XYZ file of C-alpha atoms in Angstrom:
468
model
C 73.481 61.927 39.285
C 69.839 61.528 39.115
C 70.198 62.225 34.992
C 72.890 59.267 34.927
C 70.766 57.225 37.076
C 67.366 57.570 34.660
C 69.683 56.506 31.912
C 71.172 53.502 33.314
C 67.586 52.655 34.488
C 66.354 53.135 31.098
C 69.201 50.841 29.607
C 68.601 48.164 32.573
C 65.021 48.349 32.074
C 65.728 46.602 28.740
C 68.407 44.156 29.788
C 66.647 42.931 32.360
C 63.147 42.790 30.972
C 61.408 39.486 31.136
C 62.383 38.883 27.356
C 65.690 39.339 27.293
C 68.221 38.428 30.286
C 66.233 36.717 32.235
C 64.590 34.658 29.629
C 68.147 33.844 28.334
C 69.473 33.388 31.994
C 66.612 31.028 33.070
C 66.649 29.402 29.659
C 70.274 28.520 29.663
C 70.081 26.940 33.038
C 67.182 24.569 32.213
C 68.868 23.822 28.854
C 71.921 22.652 30.627
C 70.042 20.995 33.695
C 68.013 18.901 31.165
C 71.208 18.420 28.809
C 73.205 16.975 31.731
C 70.676 15.264 33.266
C 70.161 17.476 36.502
C 73.687 17.328 37.358
C 72.968 19.752 40.330
C 71.180 16.848 41.920
C 72.726 13.673 40.957
C 76.338 15.093 41.415
C 75.456 16.782 44.495
C 76.401 14.009 46.912
C 79.872 13.756 45.210
C 80.314 17.672 45.506
C 79.433 17.347 49.030
C 81.921 14.783 49.804
C 84.578 16.550 47.660
C 84.265 19.729 50.143
C 83.643 18.417 53.360
C 84.383 14.547 53.201
C 87.466 13.094 52.241
C 88.458 16.472 50.542
C 91.414 17.693 52.942
C 91.347 21.509 53.866
C 94.137 22.559 51.262
C 93.197 19.980 48.528
C 95.842 18.642 46.282
C 99.253 20.622 46.295
C 98.905 23.647 44.484
C 102.410 23.873 43.074
C 104.276 27.238 42.063
C 101.645 27.831 38.798
C 98.242 27.201 40.060
C 95.890 26.608 42.926
C 94.653 23.934 45.226
C 91.197 22.945 44.320
C 90.269 24.262 47.855
C 91.898 27.460 47.134
C 90.062 27.615 43.704
C 86.745 27.172 45.684
C 87.513 29.303 48.495
C 88.600 32.017 45.801
C 85.219 31.511 44.131
C 83.156 31.618 47.249
C 85.119 34.554 48.388
C 83.821 36.391 44.984
C 80.335 34.917 45.249
C 79.701 35.513 49.156
C 79.849 39.403 49.370
C 77.704 42.529 49.457
C 74.880 40.492 47.023
C 74.115 38.233 50.441
C 73.298 41.006 52.370
C 72.643 44.052 50.486
C 71.560 42.163 47.460
C 68.772 40.364 49.317
C 67.504 43.316 51.161
C 67.428 45.442 47.987
C 65.343 42.579 46.391
C 63.040 42.555 48.959
C 62.487 46.133 48.888
C 62.402 46.826 45.081
C 60.550 43.653 43.969
C 58.971 42.428 47.199
C 59.456 39.149 48.949
C 58.539 37.134 45.923
C 62.043 38.463 44.542
C 63.438 35.799 46.594
C 61.415 32.885 45.023
C 62.823 33.795 41.455
C 66.097 33.915 43.345
C 65.697 30.321 44.557
C 64.572 29.194 40.821
C 67.773 31.371 38.922
C 70.154 29.473 41.632
C 68.777 26.233 41.000
C 69.153 26.066 37.492
C 72.421 28.331 37.564
C 74.144 25.105 39.084
C 74.017 23.667 35.787
C 75.416 26.502 34.086
C 78.341 27.087 36.434
C 78.975 23.580 36.095
C 79.675 23.882 32.204
C 81.601 26.933 32.920
C 83.974 25.497 35.133
C 84.105 22.295 32.695
C 84.914 24.524 29.701
C 87.393 26.660 32.086
C 89.666 23.606 32.737
C 89.502 22.426 29.338
C 90.982 25.404 27.691
C 93.106 26.596 30.672
C 96.921 28.058 29.721
C 99.554 29.656 31.272
C 100.601 33.502 31.143
C 103.804 35.190 30.540
C 104.701 34.590 34.266
C 103.896 30.737 34.073
C 100.622 30.999 36.210
C 97.792 28.586 35.195
C 95.016 30.961 34.129
C 91.777 30.682 32.098
C 88.168 31.636 32.380
C 85.437 32.992 29.412
C 87.740 34.739 27.238
C 89.855 31.851 26.776
C 87.231 29.292 25.901
C 85.467 31.561 24.054
C 88.652 32.595 21.828
C 89.710 29.195 21.578
C 86.454 27.307 21.725
C 84.615 29.013 19.023
C 87.839 30.138 17.072
C 87.959 32.661 14.115
C 87.580 36.192 13.984
C 84.022 35.788 15.685
C 85.598 34.166 18.825
C 88.213 36.729 18.877
C 85.460 39.639 19.014
C 83.341 38.064 21.463
C 86.099 37.022 23.958
C 87.413 40.587 23.836
C 83.967 41.995 24.460
C 83.709 39.763 27.380
C 87.006 40.764 28.813
C 86.375 44.573 28.394
C 82.945 43.866 30.311
C 84.392 41.863 33.227
C 86.834 44.422 33.451
C 84.151 47.234 33.943
C 81.620 44.927 35.416
C 83.729 43.436 38.403
C 87.196 45.334 38.489
C 85.474 48.476 38.598
C 81.450 48.859 38.823
C 81.184 45.941 40.956
C 83.871 46.671 43.392
C 82.478 50.112 43.765
C 79.165 48.199 45.256
C 81.184 46.191 47.746
C 83.171 49.348 48.773
C 79.830 51.493 48.896
C 78.174 48.753 51.467
C 81.306 48.629 53.510
C 81.392 52.371 54.085
C 77.691 52.661 54.627
C 77.769 49.920 57.390
C 80.651 51.665 59.208
C 79.081 54.859 59.169
C 75.657 53.238 60.493
C 77.700 51.152 62.929
C 80.308 53.202 64.494
C 79.666 56.914 62.786
C 82.736 56.683 60.825
C 82.876 59.434 57.629
C 82.566 57.088 54.381
C 85.488 59.032 52.857
C 87.952 57.769 55.802
C 86.920 54.058 55.818
C 86.980 54.215 51.805
C 90.546 55.652 52.018
C 91.675 52.736 54.583
C 89.920 50.065 52.456
C 91.731 51.303 49.243
C 95.112 51.055 51.157
C 94.535 47.599 52.628
C 93.362 46.324 48.611
C 96.576 48.106 47.578
C 98.949 45.869 49.826
C 96.817 42.744 48.801
C 97.032 43.582 45.028
C 100.693 44.039 45.190
C 101.231 40.722 46.731
C 99.805 38.917 43.686
C 97.893 35.593 42.870
C 99.192 33.569 46.000
C 98.465 36.425 48.611
C 94.995 36.553 47.274
C 94.600 32.610 47.361
C 95.910 32.705 51.117
C 93.508 35.626 52.302
C 90.618 33.801 50.561
C 91.280 30.354 52.014
C 91.846 31.412 55.501
C 88.916 34.428 55.758
C 86.102 32.654 53.744
C 85.238 29.819 55.832
C 85.697 31.786 59.053
C 83.611 34.652 58.174
C 81.051 32.721 56.727
C 80.887 29.951 59.631
C 80.230 33.294 62.021
C 77.793 34.830 60.067
C 75.536 31.662 59.478
C 75.618 30.626 63.215
C 74.661 33.769 64.486
C 71.535 33.805 61.799
C 70.641 30.332 62.578
C 70.085 31.102 66.283
C 68.065 34.173 65.417
C 65.869 32.073 63.040
C 65.378 29.450 65.681
C 64.389 31.776 67.986
C 61.609 32.723 65.508
C 60.919 29.431 64.040
C 57.297 29.952 64.367
C 57.540 32.691 61.741
C 59.217 30.250 59.200
C 56.124 28.699 57.711
C 54.418 32.293 57.293
C 57.553 33.775 55.793
C 57.810 30.669 53.105
C 54.231 31.166 52.356
C 54.566 34.725 51.827
C 57.493 34.122 49.551
C 55.594 31.929 47.166
C 52.353 33.718 47.427
C 54.445 37.316 46.505
C 56.191 35.538 43.661
C 52.879 35.700 41.936
C 50.789 38.118 43.478
C 53.498 40.827 44.590
C 50.494 43.051 46.357
C 49.598 40.208 49.023
C 52.844 41.617 50.754
C 52.787 44.527 53.059
C 49.552 45.793 51.723
C 51.193 46.152 48.241
C 52.994 49.133 49.828
C 56.403 48.355 47.708
C 54.426 48.927 44.018
C 56.113 45.566 42.964
C 54.780 43.574 39.838
C 55.588 39.992 39.076
C 58.143 41.588 36.292
C 59.732 43.687 39.229
C 59.970 40.368 41.484
C 61.469 38.487 38.522
C 64.064 41.089 37.501
C 65.332 42.009 41.020
C 65.212 38.560 42.099
C 67.090 37.147 39.106
C 69.519 40.254 38.882
C 70.753 40.399 42.401
C 70.538 36.436 42.628
C 73.073 36.761 39.733
C 75.069 39.183 41.515
C 75.189 36.743 44.401
C 75.949 33.609 43.348
C 77.374 34.743 39.723
C 75.929 31.418 37.886
C 76.141 32.237 33.964
C 78.204 35.643 34.486
C 81.686 33.898 33.617
C 83.483 35.038 36.584
C 84.002 32.057 39.047
C 85.570 29.843 36.242
C 88.713 32.167 36.451
C 89.232 30.746 39.897
C 88.443 27.227 39.138
C 90.570 27.053 36.230
C 93.793 27.640 37.932
C 92.599 24.468 40.220
C 95.013 21.271 39.925
C 92.756 18.730 39.610
C 92.385 14.995 37.824
C 89.386 15.663 35.962
C 87.364 18.772 35.053
C 83.932 17.353 36.252
C 86.025 16.972 40.025
C 86.055 20.885 39.897
C 82.996 21.440 38.279
C 80.849 19.837 41.092
C 82.594 21.999 43.403
C 81.068 24.885 41.361
C 77.578 23.631 42.153
C 78.473 23.490 45.787
C 79.685 26.790 45.855
C 76.394 28.518 44.375
C 74.337 26.013 46.770
C 76.307 27.495 49.624
C 75.616 31.164 48.559
C 72.550 31.235 47.698
C 70.616 28.649 49.625
C 72.707 28.721 52.738
C 74.244 32.656 53.242
C 71.681 34.569 51.289
C 68.660 32.503 53.020
C 70.098 33.470 56.375
C 69.805 37.258 55.493
C 66.639 36.746 53.949
C 64.839 34.878 56.820
C 66.272 37.208 59.546
C 64.731 40.210 57.473
C 61.640 38.676 57.233
C 60.884 37.402 60.668
C 62.171 40.860 62.219
C 59.364 42.804 61.328
C 61.247 45.700 60.420
C 60.288 46.103 56.859
C 58.284 49.128 57.147
C 57.144 51.665 54.594
C 56.440 55.787 54.521
C 52.768 56.732 53.771
C 54.365 57.452 49.953
C 55.778 54.146 49.792
C 59.499 54.741 50.757
C 61.248 52.341 52.601
C 62.001 53.397 56.223
C 65.079 51.190 55.977
C 66.863 49.970 52.813
C 70.290 48.359 51.857
C 72.742 47.391 54.343
C 70.786 49.430 57.497
C 67.875 46.988 56.794
C 70.058 44.333 57.619
C 71.262 45.889 60.387
C 68.307 46.721 61.892
C 66.865 43.183 61.319
C 69.699 41.491 63.313
C 69.270 44.137 65.960
C 65.608 43.838 66.466
C 65.910 40.013 67.661
C 68.738 38.986 70.255
C 71.839 41.388 69.865
C 70.492 44.663 70.496
C 70.998 47.919 68.433
C 74.843 48.291 69.001
C 76.149 45.013 68.990
C 73.489 43.918 65.634
C 74.882 46.947 63.878
C 78.441 46.364 64.502
C 78.231 42.723 63.935
C 76.878 43.347 60.801
C 79.285 45.991 59.646
C 82.177 43.672 60.684
C 80.705 40.680 58.515
C 79.863 42.976 55.787
C 83.412 43.991 55.724
C 85.057 40.594 55.513
C 82.413 39.494 52.959
C 82.998 42.374 50.656
C 86.338 42.846 50.973
C 87.051 39.178 50.184
C 84.892 39.566 47.107
C 86.957 42.776 46.064
C 89.929 40.682 46.301
C 88.405 37.842 44.151
C 86.947 40.156 41.549
C 90.218 42.054 41.205
C 91.877 38.840 40.717
C 89.074 37.830 37.793
C 89.630 41.223 36.158
C 93.429 40.888 36.432
C 93.124 37.615 34.341
C 91.371 39.308 31.451
C 93.796 42.441 31.746
C 96.417 39.786 31.217
C 94.584 38.287 27.967
C 93.951 41.827 26.450
C 97.085 43.508 27.128
C 99.736 41.105 28.640
C 101.653 41.679 32.283
C 102.174 45.379 31.347
C 98.685 46.416 31.938
C 98.591 45.202 35.674
C 99.829 48.071 37.298
C 97.509 50.344 35.576
C 94.702 48.068 36.309
C 95.668 48.006 40.051
C 95.506 52.012 40.383
C 92.127 52.148 38.770
C 90.625 49.391 40.885
C 91.964 51.234 43.875
C 90.253 54.653 42.524
C 87.238 53.136 41.769
C 86.891 51.375 45.294
C 87.452 54.998 46.932
C 84.993 56.514 44.370
C 82.504 53.651 44.951
C 82.433 54.555 48.962
C 81.317 57.889 48.464
C 78.262 57.579 45.746
C 74.723 56.863 46.140
C 73.302 53.136 46.844
C 71.279 53.090 44.002
C 73.170 54.503 41.081
C 76.227 51.945 42.183
C 73.638 49.221 42.047
C 72.031 50.237 38.643
C 75.526 50.441 36.997
C 76.566 47.307 38.722
C 73.476 45.476 36.984
C 73.901 46.876 33.525
C 77.669 45.678 33.445
C 76.903 42.618 34.771
C 74.253 41.972 32.131
C 76.752 43.391 29.563
C 79.405 40.456 30.438
C 76.485 37.545 30.608
C 75.782 37.734 27.062
C 78.829 36.524 25.393
C 79.396 34.139 27.941
C 76.148 32.381 27.661
C 76.558 32.477 23.642
C 79.649 30.758 24.078
C 78.441 28.071 26.778
C 75.690 27.156 24.663
C 77.640 26.838 21.543
C 80.011 24.391 23.175
C 77.580 22.600 25.055
C 78.245 19.289 23.350
C 82.126 19.408 24.698
C 80.700 19.621 28.317
C 77.970 16.893 27.445
C 80.873 14.812 26.111
C 83.068 15.200 29.394
C 80.498 14.436 31.817
C 79.524 10.931 29.659
C 83.409 10.115 29.863
C 83.594 11.088 33.319
C 80.743 8.736 34.221
C 81.988 5.738 32.002
C 85.492 5.815 33.782
C 87.468 7.363 31.074
C 90.773 9.231 31.936
C 90.721 12.806 30.795
C 93.259 14.283 28.223
C 92.583 17.866 27.303
C 93.716 17.105 23.753
C 90.361 15.016 23.346
C 87.977 18.145 23.829
C 90.086 20.922 21.906
C 89.670 21.215 18.296
């Protein structure tokens, strides 16, 4: 395991170095932010109204072949709000120092514009599978939008990468965090909770896309509200600590040694790497994953769905993830041994942070274990759905059963592995799937700009106006 971890670390050192993926992700976000005239700011009010105002709980009727807008957003948020919001945040703080959170915020802000572009393209190039269901995503807009042999090769690379990144490695991370949380809270052996989780996943997967969307639209709002409310109560109790925490985040972003006497050994490069990498794992902007859900939404205009993507990134990072961050950093439980090893890490750090406030050890650990179960489980469900779409793209309906078996096996396997290796594997495959997606959306950016301009001018949407 240590040998494999070293190999993966070496690959990630290149992928997530300051001059490759970090520059590409941030550069793409900045490009779309400018090109789309700061769409994440000037369309935020519309996005808010679509989600919380006149937008009804179930949106437009989904029909038999797709999803309602709300189901699409719920499935997207289910995939986004997961382990990354709890364990990812704590890991970023430990590995990159509190300054990593600053880079999470930066990546998320520019990532909103990237996610907007992804969803627009997913809506334009969506199609129907051999079962009559509406599907779409990067593999489709890469192959159809770029065309030719290059488009097919890039689309195939993306499809393989996302199946490995989310269907297998990503779901191992979710399972690992669930079983770790239940072990620390209830002393349940990892193999047992892993087996139960695998069984539940099997039942949901077999039910198909309709069962997946029903689970997402009912569970996501409840789990997010409960976690946010409890977190806000804790933060309110410790409101005097907030200015100091904010100052520490900004200071440590450019001077990591300012945090905890330099106990983490973090550098600016490490703060950027873990902040952006864990931020990507959390909000998925630029990965090309959430457009699979938004593509299936029934909506009058792609921009109406794309602005909801802006809101989903906002909710994931600036609401749910920040709850975790501020509870941890106001708790005083971040400690390091004499050799610089963290006393608490992963989900245990989050549990200890919540327990140290007003919840007490038993309730705090149990509350986070239950929250993490719902967060991570709905992410597993969402990521399975994204992976299934790409299995259909590569192999058709015949490949689904084999994919289901493999995902369940990886869920169980992930529950038993070491935390560090699981996260490093996830980072590596996430990085690989980002590349073809960003290349494609940059090449297809004129289409996104035309779509936004047409929407602002009141022109009715016709897909044929944008497809070559």
